[in-house]
Amino acid sequence: MSSSVERATTHWPTSSSSRLLVDGELRAGGAGEFPTVNPATEEILGFAADADARDLDAAIGAARRAFDETGWARDPAFRARCLLQLRDALTRNVGWLRTITVAEAGAPSLLTRGPQLEGPIADLGFFADLAESYPWITDLGRAEPMGVPTRRWVHREPAGVVAAITPWNFPHQINFAKLGPALAAGNTVVLKPAPDTPWCAAAVGELIVRETDLPPGVVNIVTSSDDARGAQLVADPRVDLVSFTGSTATGRAVMASAAASLKKVFLELGGKSAYVVLDDADLRAACAMAAFAVCTHAGQGCAITTRLLVPRARYDEAAAATAAAMSGIRVGDPADPGTICGPLISARQRDRVEGYLRLALEEGGRFAYGGGRVPGMERGFFVQPTLVTGLGNESRVAREEIFGPVLVILPHDGDDDAVRIANDSPYGLSGAVHGTDLERARSVASRIRTGTLSVNGGVWYSADIPFGGYKQSGIGREMGVAGFEEYLETKVIAESA
Ligand code: NAD
């Protein structure tokens, strides 16, 4: 494989094993170590500290003390300074982080210039600014409720100890979309990253200790091979808020467990977003963009559009145009700067995607392109970009999240029908509309029940944009001021006047 990725500028200071960050100290895991694997080569990259229940207990205790017993929660200026230090440390070490991200997450290097790494690092600045500019206290003025002269204020305060539980597909984006606002808001955090991407998170822990003034216990990073650590974190009564990103099935388990102690839960879950091509759109251009979107990072993005809705009269033409565009997308080494479609994260994920490819045929579908592994690529968890034709929106392939480069193309009978099909999904995360008449395209966009929508290729990803889902795609919003406010409580002080 070519290796045109930047050279690492930093290495793990002591060995090829990453460590936990607990109470300001880097330490080994009580359960030993577990391997982290390069999904493009299937080679073991190195090892990560494997936290046991006692490590996690110590991390939660440290976060609790840092919240309850230090000035962190009441010092926005200091928090802003620490967040900017972290942003600058990450920026100084971006070459090292890029190497890890490409090797461990299989993220195309090209994407690390944007949402896989550099974008989320820069976004920390947005939350640092918010810590300083946010109106923490609102004066509601005087009133005489029940005849009692009273002066009222609304205070916004941090929620407390935040459990941040994250998946592997965009590890930095999701870790920083939780750390940034949670810390800016004055919380302390225990971050439990996915077992597939421990180094992406552990590298941040190293930089926090070496290059920032973040006080001990404010950020704890607990890598583990065992999902039980996530469950332990959710159940612990010392945790005030759970911020979870992952599958809808796990999100359901998180919500049920958090109910026992009535914790606030914030959930970013799965999607099956529609890409709607209206009958006045440039069909070929729109289909090419849809093909490109589903191949990006091998389709491992919750908000990627995976149902392509095209006018029924032009279904065959659209399928041919989409297949032609897919055939021009190279599947390959994520370190190659030209790659957009790298590997799936693991053999398990490839099994899952291949299961859906079999299901597509069982349900009566056909492959207009792809449908299996990539010929000639023996190593790595690669699958071909795949276009499934001949299925309806009621098929499982059209309803369930596959999390691979698999697009199902469906016919619609006009704008109302396109809206109906787009909304006929258990999910409501994102989507796209393409049409020449902007008023029509806007009208369709306004009727689709999802958290974000792109019209004619507009980009909704940005630090100031709230992101999240309707229906089974989640509860709450991440990023933007709305994402920051998820990490706040509201307190009213009413003073006799
Ligand atoms: P997952 O649900 O299997 O795991 C996510 C995290 O939850 C991991 O850290 C895992 O260890 C932990 N976990 C597992 N069981 C747990 C439990 N019972 N209690 C607490 N934590 C537990 O998801 P994944 O396979 O890592 O990621 C892929 C999924 O994430 C997809 O469904 C994708 O759509 C979703 N996702 C959503 C968004 C979004 O913003 N909506 C973003 C990225 C990924």
XYZ file of C-alpha atoms and ligand atoms in Angstrom:
541
model
C 0.000 0.000 0.000
C 1.185 3.501 -0.692
C 2.025 5.541 2.356
C 1.730 9.159 1.413
C 0.184 10.055 4.761
C 2.113 12.629 6.799
C 4.843 11.328 9.010
C 4.032 10.902 12.681
C 5.452 13.812 14.639
C 4.889 12.296 18.072
C 4.895 8.762 19.423
C 3.457 7.188 22.503
C 5.977 8.388 25.098
C 6.707 5.059 26.718
C 5.612 2.158 24.526
C 3.268 1.023 21.803
C 0.506 0.810 24.371
C -1.799 3.725 25.009
C -2.945 4.520 28.532
C -6.033 5.601 30.404
C -6.428 9.151 31.666
C -7.829 8.993 35.203
C -7.690 11.879 37.680
C -4.982 13.672 35.722
C -2.706 10.642 35.443
C -1.899 8.344 32.559
C -2.083 4.762 33.706
C -2.346 1.171 32.582
C -5.685 -0.630 32.585
C -6.688 -3.074 35.320
C -7.845 -5.567 32.671
C -4.525 -5.423 30.819
C -4.392 -4.428 27.175
C -6.321 -5.062 23.999
C -5.177 -4.808 20.403
C -6.180 -2.076 18.006
C -6.306 -3.163 14.386
C -5.699 -1.383 11.082
C -8.859 -2.141 9.084
C -7.077 -1.557 5.769
C -4.403 -4.182 6.435
C -5.846 -6.297 9.291
C -2.524 -5.826 11.116
C -2.374 -5.101 14.829
C -1.243 -1.495 15.163
C -0.528 -1.731 18.858
C -2.350 -2.031 22.153
C -4.625 0.069 24.310
C -5.120 0.046 28.051
C -8.120 -2.080 28.938
C -10.033 -0.506 31.815
C -11.682 -2.698 34.403
C -14.603 -1.756 36.636
C -12.267 -0.274 39.253
C -10.592 2.025 36.722
C -13.958 3.327 35.634
C -15.050 3.731 39.237
C -11.921 5.816 39.883
C -12.577 7.924 36.786
C -16.158 8.677 37.826
C -14.995 9.511 41.356
C -12.354 11.881 39.989
C -14.880 13.610 37.731
C -17.295 13.960 40.645
C -14.632 15.526 42.902
C -13.410 17.870 40.157
C -16.975 19.061 39.677
C -17.995 19.321 43.329
C -14.766 20.455 44.979
C -12.913 22.709 42.516
C -13.713 26.047 40.893
C -13.949 24.537 37.390
C -17.749 24.778 37.167
C -17.697 28.484 38.055
C -14.788 29.775 35.983
C -15.740 30.168 32.300
C -12.630 32.205 31.454
C -10.353 29.428 32.717
C -12.388 26.834 30.850
C -12.094 28.832 27.636
C -8.337 29.052 28.111
C -8.033 25.283 28.680
C -10.139 24.514 25.594
C -7.981 26.781 23.444
C -4.869 25.098 24.880
C -6.333 21.748 23.916
C -7.206 22.975 20.426
C -3.664 24.314 19.983
C -2.060 21.096 21.330
C -4.141 19.033 18.916
C -3.186 21.364 16.077
C 0.529 21.092 16.893
C 0.223 17.311 16.854
C -2.127 17.013 13.888
C 0.336 14.895 11.882
C 0.503 12.298 14.639
C -3.264 12.340 15.060
C -3.781 12.019 11.314
C -1.538 8.954 11.193
C -3.491 7.332 14.020
C -6.884 8.256 12.569
C -6.124 6.907 9.115
C -4.526 3.741 10.476
C -7.004 2.966 13.248
C -10.372 4.234 11.932
C -9.563 3.552 8.264
C -10.586 7.161 7.675
C -9.608 8.469 4.255
C -6.758 10.928 4.735
C -8.674 13.468 2.649
C -11.452 13.514 5.252
C -8.970 14.200 8.055
C -8.524 17.660 6.463
C -12.195 18.197 7.310
C -14.720 16.416 9.510
C -12.528 13.479 10.507
C -9.930 15.617 12.325
C -9.076 19.207 11.468
C -12.686 20.438 11.448
C -13.497 19.141 14.935
C -10.186 20.457 16.321
C -11.008 23.942 15.038
C -14.556 23.624 16.380
C -13.204 23.579 19.945
C -12.609 27.312 19.456
C -16.341 27.842 18.921
C -17.094 26.306 22.312
C -14.261 28.196 24.031
C -15.806 31.437 22.727
C -19.231 30.334 23.895
C -17.938 29.745 27.442
C -17.043 33.427 27.584
C -19.866 34.986 25.596
C -22.837 32.911 26.763
C -25.453 34.795 28.829
C -25.165 32.681 31.985
C -27.657 34.832 33.878
C -30.833 36.381 32.483
C -32.600 39.027 34.524
C -36.374 38.571 34.249
C -36.948 41.748 36.236
C -39.515 42.485 38.926
C -42.974 41.021 39.200
C -45.566 40.516 41.903
C -46.565 36.852 41.702
C -49.284 36.173 44.309
C -48.864 39.768 45.411
C -45.231 39.315 46.540
C -42.814 41.839 45.036
C -40.014 39.704 43.611
C -36.901 40.085 41.462
C -36.240 37.000 39.260
C -33.151 35.672 37.529
C -32.624 32.598 35.355
C -29.199 31.032 35.870
C -27.776 28.451 33.497
C -25.425 26.018 35.240
C -23.450 22.946 34.204
C -25.277 19.629 34.568
C -22.435 17.984 36.540
C -20.576 14.787 35.639
C -21.066 13.852 31.989
C -20.672 10.330 30.654
C -19.614 10.613 27.003
C -19.951 7.337 25.128
C -18.883 7.316 21.490
C -18.653 5.124 18.368
C -15.743 4.544 15.995
C -16.839 6.005 12.684
C -15.903 9.686 13.200
C -13.997 9.316 16.460
C -12.596 12.849 16.805
C -15.667 14.609 15.509
C -17.881 12.829 17.990
C -15.450 12.937 20.929
C -14.865 16.686 20.487
C -18.545 17.410 19.822
C -19.084 16.133 23.373
C -15.896 17.306 25.123
C -16.063 20.837 23.654
C -19.539 21.884 24.779
C -19.538 19.778 27.957
C -16.310 21.375 29.195
C -17.204 24.873 27.991
C -20.448 24.565 29.948
C -18.501 23.695 33.130
C -19.081 19.960 33.397
C -16.506 17.294 34.056
C -16.358 14.313 31.726
C -15.687 10.601 31.613
C -15.177 9.684 27.963
C -15.565 6.052 26.964
C -14.633 5.657 23.307
C -15.489 2.699 21.089
C -13.375 -0.460 21.440
C -12.416 -0.150 17.745
C -10.788 3.299 18.032
C -9.084 3.539 21.439
C -5.946 5.277 20.186
C -7.832 8.210 18.688
C -9.147 8.983 22.171
C -6.044 7.983 24.151
C -3.913 10.342 22.048
C -6.111 13.202 23.234
C -5.558 12.069 26.834
C -1.783 12.201 26.336
C -1.991 15.738 24.975
C -4.292 16.898 27.780
C -1.739 15.787 30.366
C 1.344 17.008 28.535
C 0.172 20.235 26.964
C -2.815 21.716 28.818
C -3.762 23.037 32.260
C -6.976 21.009 32.413
C -7.167 20.123 36.125
C -7.063 16.483 37.270
C -10.435 14.784 37.006
C -11.995 17.296 34.614
C -11.453 14.951 31.670
C -11.048 11.203 32.138
C -10.577 8.910 29.146
C -11.282 5.265 29.741
C -10.574 2.891 26.860
C -11.974 -0.609 27.112
C -12.556 -3.688 25.027
C -15.750 -4.347 26.948
C -19.112 -2.660 26.283
C -19.906 -3.391 29.930
C -17.837 -0.320 30.882
C -20.322 1.812 28.936
C -23.209 0.176 30.746
C -21.443 0.717 34.106
C -20.992 4.390 33.331
C -24.671 4.868 32.482
C -25.826 3.110 35.646
C -23.530 4.933 38.084
C -25.519 7.338 40.300
C -22.613 9.818 40.414
C -23.116 10.554 36.702
C -25.597 13.366 36.012
C -25.942 13.245 32.235
C -25.258 10.647 29.556
C -24.249 11.901 26.130
C -24.350 8.895 23.847
C -23.664 8.441 20.147
C -24.056 5.014 18.623
C -26.605 2.592 17.315
C -30.305 2.919 18.015
C -30.323 -0.496 19.720
C -27.631 0.558 22.203
C -29.287 3.962 22.616
C -32.446 2.197 23.722
C -30.472 0.212 26.323
C -28.793 3.404 27.534
C -32.116 5.175 27.958
C -33.648 2.249 29.820
C -30.681 1.997 32.177
C -30.540 5.764 32.778
C -34.228 5.692 33.731
C -33.371 3.897 36.964
C -31.571 6.963 38.291
C -33.510 9.454 36.100
C -30.423 10.813 34.422
C -30.718 13.226 31.580
C -29.888 11.405 28.340
C -28.766 12.865 25.087
C -28.821 10.384 22.188
C -27.364 10.608 18.674
C -28.377 7.409 16.917
C -28.749 5.801 13.516
C -30.190 6.982 10.228
C -31.547 5.914 6.852
C -31.663 9.269 5.170
C -33.354 9.976 1.838
C -31.751 11.707 -1.113
C -34.674 13.094 -3.102
C -34.246 13.930 -6.779
C -37.222 15.968 -8.050
C -38.362 15.696 -11.654
C -36.874 19.072 -12.607
C -33.410 18.275 -11.217
C -30.251 17.649 -13.206
C -30.652 13.887 -12.807
C -27.144 12.836 -13.749
C -25.402 15.391 -11.550
C -27.677 14.590 -8.608
C -27.158 10.832 -8.973
C -23.381 11.283 -9.196
C -23.446 13.239 -5.927
C -25.590 10.556 -4.295
C -23.082 7.887 -5.356
C -20.205 9.937 -3.991
C -22.016 10.537 -0.688
C -22.669 6.859 0.040
C -19.078 5.892 -0.748
C -17.581 8.491 1.583
C -15.756 6.666 4.396
C -17.322 3.472 3.005
C -20.773 4.679 4.022
C -19.915 4.652 7.723
C -21.658 7.876 8.611
C -24.945 8.119 10.447
C -26.133 11.061 8.336
C -25.101 9.650 4.950
C -27.988 9.455 2.479
C -28.635 5.771 1.744
C -32.051 5.855 0.008
C -32.022 7.485 -3.425
C -35.543 8.578 -4.471
C -35.884 9.334 -8.183
C -38.836 10.057 -10.533
C -40.392 6.734 -11.560
C -40.290 7.585 -15.279
C -36.508 8.014 -15.089
C -35.687 5.172 -12.710
C -33.584 3.142 -15.176
C -31.718 6.216 -16.368
C -31.025 7.239 -12.758
C -29.830 3.741 -11.835
C -27.470 3.707 -14.809
C -26.101 7.165 -13.978
C -25.584 6.249 -10.309
C -23.893 2.949 -11.178
C -21.618 4.733 -13.652
C -20.620 7.251 -10.981
C -19.935 4.440 -8.481
C -17.730 2.671 -10.979
C -15.504 5.735 -11.054
C -14.967 5.774 -7.282
C -11.811 3.998 -6.257
C -11.913 1.795 -3.173
C -8.506 1.780 -1.604
C -5.852 2.629 0.931
C -7.225 5.357 3.209
C -3.708 6.804 3.471
C -3.763 7.590 -0.235
C -4.809 11.243 -0.588
C -7.123 10.361 -3.512
C -9.138 7.744 -1.621
C -12.679 8.531 -0.575
C -13.909 4.962 0.035
C -11.668 3.108 2.475
C -12.329 -0.057 4.469
C -15.097 -0.933 6.882
C -13.935 -0.814 10.480
C -13.848 -4.525 11.258
C -14.548 -8.057 10.090
C -17.716 -7.902 12.186
C -18.937 -4.812 10.365
C -18.066 -6.371 7.000
C -20.087 -9.469 7.981
C -22.998 -7.211 8.809
C -22.817 -5.406 5.455
C -22.437 -8.670 3.558
C -25.483 -9.983 5.419
C -27.491 -7.063 4.043
C -26.165 -7.709 0.535
C -27.466 -11.283 0.757
C -30.744 -9.966 2.142
C -31.073 -7.555 -0.811
C -31.079 -10.526 -3.193
C -33.387 -12.557 -0.941
C -35.862 -9.667 -0.914
C -35.871 -9.626 -4.717
C -33.379 -6.844 -5.358
C -30.556 -6.733 -7.902
C -27.161 -5.081 -7.948
C -26.776 -2.389 -10.598
C -23.233 -2.043 -9.308
C -21.088 -3.850 -6.731
C -22.567 -6.403 -4.359
C -19.530 -7.969 -2.721
C -15.884 -7.733 -1.790
C -13.409 -5.888 -3.976
C -11.696 -8.236 -6.436
C -7.953 -8.355 -5.868
C -8.074 -6.831 -2.379
C -7.366 -9.836 -0.188
C -6.439 -7.945 2.985
C -8.512 -5.312 4.712
C -12.230 -5.075 5.346
C -13.151 -3.576 1.981
C -16.469 -3.949 0.179
C -17.543 -2.570 -3.174
C -19.804 0.440 -3.448
C -23.168 -1.121 -4.180
C -26.356 0.097 -5.818
C -29.467 -1.993 -5.091
C -32.376 -1.765 -7.539
C -35.779 -3.420 -7.683
C -36.789 -3.022 -4.026
C -39.541 -0.972 -2.417
C -39.348 1.220 0.665
C -40.986 -1.547 2.726
C -37.968 -3.858 2.240
C -35.609 -4.300 5.180
C -32.714 -3.120 3.029
C -34.555 0.188 2.556
C -35.577 0.499 6.210
C -32.598 -0.653 8.265
C -29.274 1.069 8.743
C -26.531 -0.887 6.973
C -23.528 1.350 7.711
C -21.667 0.477 4.521
C -21.397 1.866 0.966
C -24.798 0.511 -0.002
C -27.420 2.678 -1.718
C -30.956 1.538 -2.503
C -32.696 3.374 -5.336
C -36.480 3.804 -5.085
C -39.020 5.316 -7.495
C -41.328 8.192 -6.501
C -44.430 9.611 -8.203
C -43.913 13.301 -7.623
C -43.141 15.661 -4.759
C -45.863 14.500 -2.357
C -44.946 10.866 -2.884
C -41.243 11.626 -2.400
C -42.033 13.323 0.919
C -44.187 10.370 1.957
C -41.426 7.850 1.186
C -38.706 9.972 2.793
C -40.797 10.175 5.968
C -41.757 6.499 5.896
C -38.767 5.483 8.017
C -38.158 4.766 11.676
C -35.302 7.272 11.441
C -35.152 11.022 10.862
C -31.548 12.130 10.915
C -30.709 13.873 7.647
C -31.465 14.042 3.944
C -31.063 15.879 0.676
C -33.318 17.411 -1.959
C -32.312 18.267 -5.526
C -34.434 20.358 -7.877
C -34.128 23.330 -10.188
C -37.168 25.218 -8.900
C -35.841 26.359 -5.543
C -39.252 27.085 -4.059
C -40.371 23.528 -4.825
C -37.161 22.055 -3.426
C -37.538 24.158 -0.275
C -41.140 23.089 0.111
C -40.147 19.405 -0.091
C -37.286 19.985 2.376
C -39.649 21.669 4.826
C -41.946 18.620 4.848
C -39.287 15.967 5.524
C -39.045 15.173 9.228
C -35.294 15.079 9.859
C -32.771 17.070 11.848
C -30.691 18.319 8.892
C -31.403 18.636 5.170
C -29.210 19.670 2.279
C -30.824 21.458 -0.675
C -28.922 21.228 -3.962
C -25.677 20.240 -2.238
C -25.667 22.731 0.660
C -23.491 21.634 3.621
C -25.036 21.582 7.081
C -21.899 20.488 8.960
C -20.419 23.311 11.049
C -19.627 24.111 14.694
C -22.541 26.558 14.878
C -25.107 24.150 13.401
C -27.165 21.947 15.720
C -27.097 18.354 14.541
C -29.379 15.513 15.592
C -32.391 13.468 14.771
C -36.154 13.098 14.827
C -37.838 9.797 15.713
C -35.467 6.880 16.403
C -32.438 8.897 15.278
C -32.112 10.401 18.713
C -33.026 12.903 21.373
C -31.400 16.319 21.574
C -28.936 18.233 19.425
C -25.154 18.239 19.251
C -23.031 21.258 18.233
C -24.187 24.842 17.943
C -25.677 26.794 20.842
C -28.423 24.151 21.136
C -25.740 21.473 21.539
C -24.026 23.529 24.252
C -27.285 24.018 26.117
C -27.826 20.239 26.296
C -25.097 20.292 28.950
C -26.768 22.933 31.124
C -29.330 22.947 33.888
C -31.704 25.853 34.455
C -32.047 27.416 37.885
C -34.300 30.297 38.874
C -33.514 32.596 41.789
C -36.418 34.644 43.049
C -35.557 37.343 45.606
C -38.010 39.286 47.674
C -37.802 42.890 46.485
P -22.649 0.927 19.274
O -23.997 1.361 19.675
O -22.373 -0.513 19.130
O -21.542 1.461 20.285
C -21.407 2.835 20.599
C -20.720 2.964 21.951
O -21.574 2.429 22.963
C -19.400 2.203 22.082
O -18.499 2.996 22.822
C -19.807 0.957 22.866
O -18.738 0.387 23.593
C -20.849 1.529 23.796
N -21.819 0.564 24.338
C -22.180 -0.636 23.837
N -23.132 -1.209 24.604
C -23.403 -0.326 25.598
C -24.331 -0.303 26.685
N -25.192 -1.307 26.913
N -24.349 0.772 27.493
C -23.536 1.813 27.266
N -22.622 1.852 26.263
C -22.571 0.794 25.426
O -22.349 1.725 17.914
P -21.106 1.562 16.939
O -21.268 0.278 16.192
O -19.839 1.827 17.684
O -21.352 2.806 15.944
C -22.179 2.749 14.836
C -23.540 3.347 15.149
O -23.410 4.687 15.617
C -24.426 3.455 13.940
O -25.712 3.014 14.248
C -24.454 4.947 13.632
O -25.580 5.396 12.964
C -24.335 5.538 14.979
N -23.831 6.909 14.883
C -24.693 7.947 15.105
C -24.251 9.241 14.980
C -25.181 10.395 15.193
O -24.698 11.487 15.435
N -26.482 10.225 15.120
C -22.928 9.512 14.678
C -22.083 8.431 14.453
C -22.545 7.123 14.582
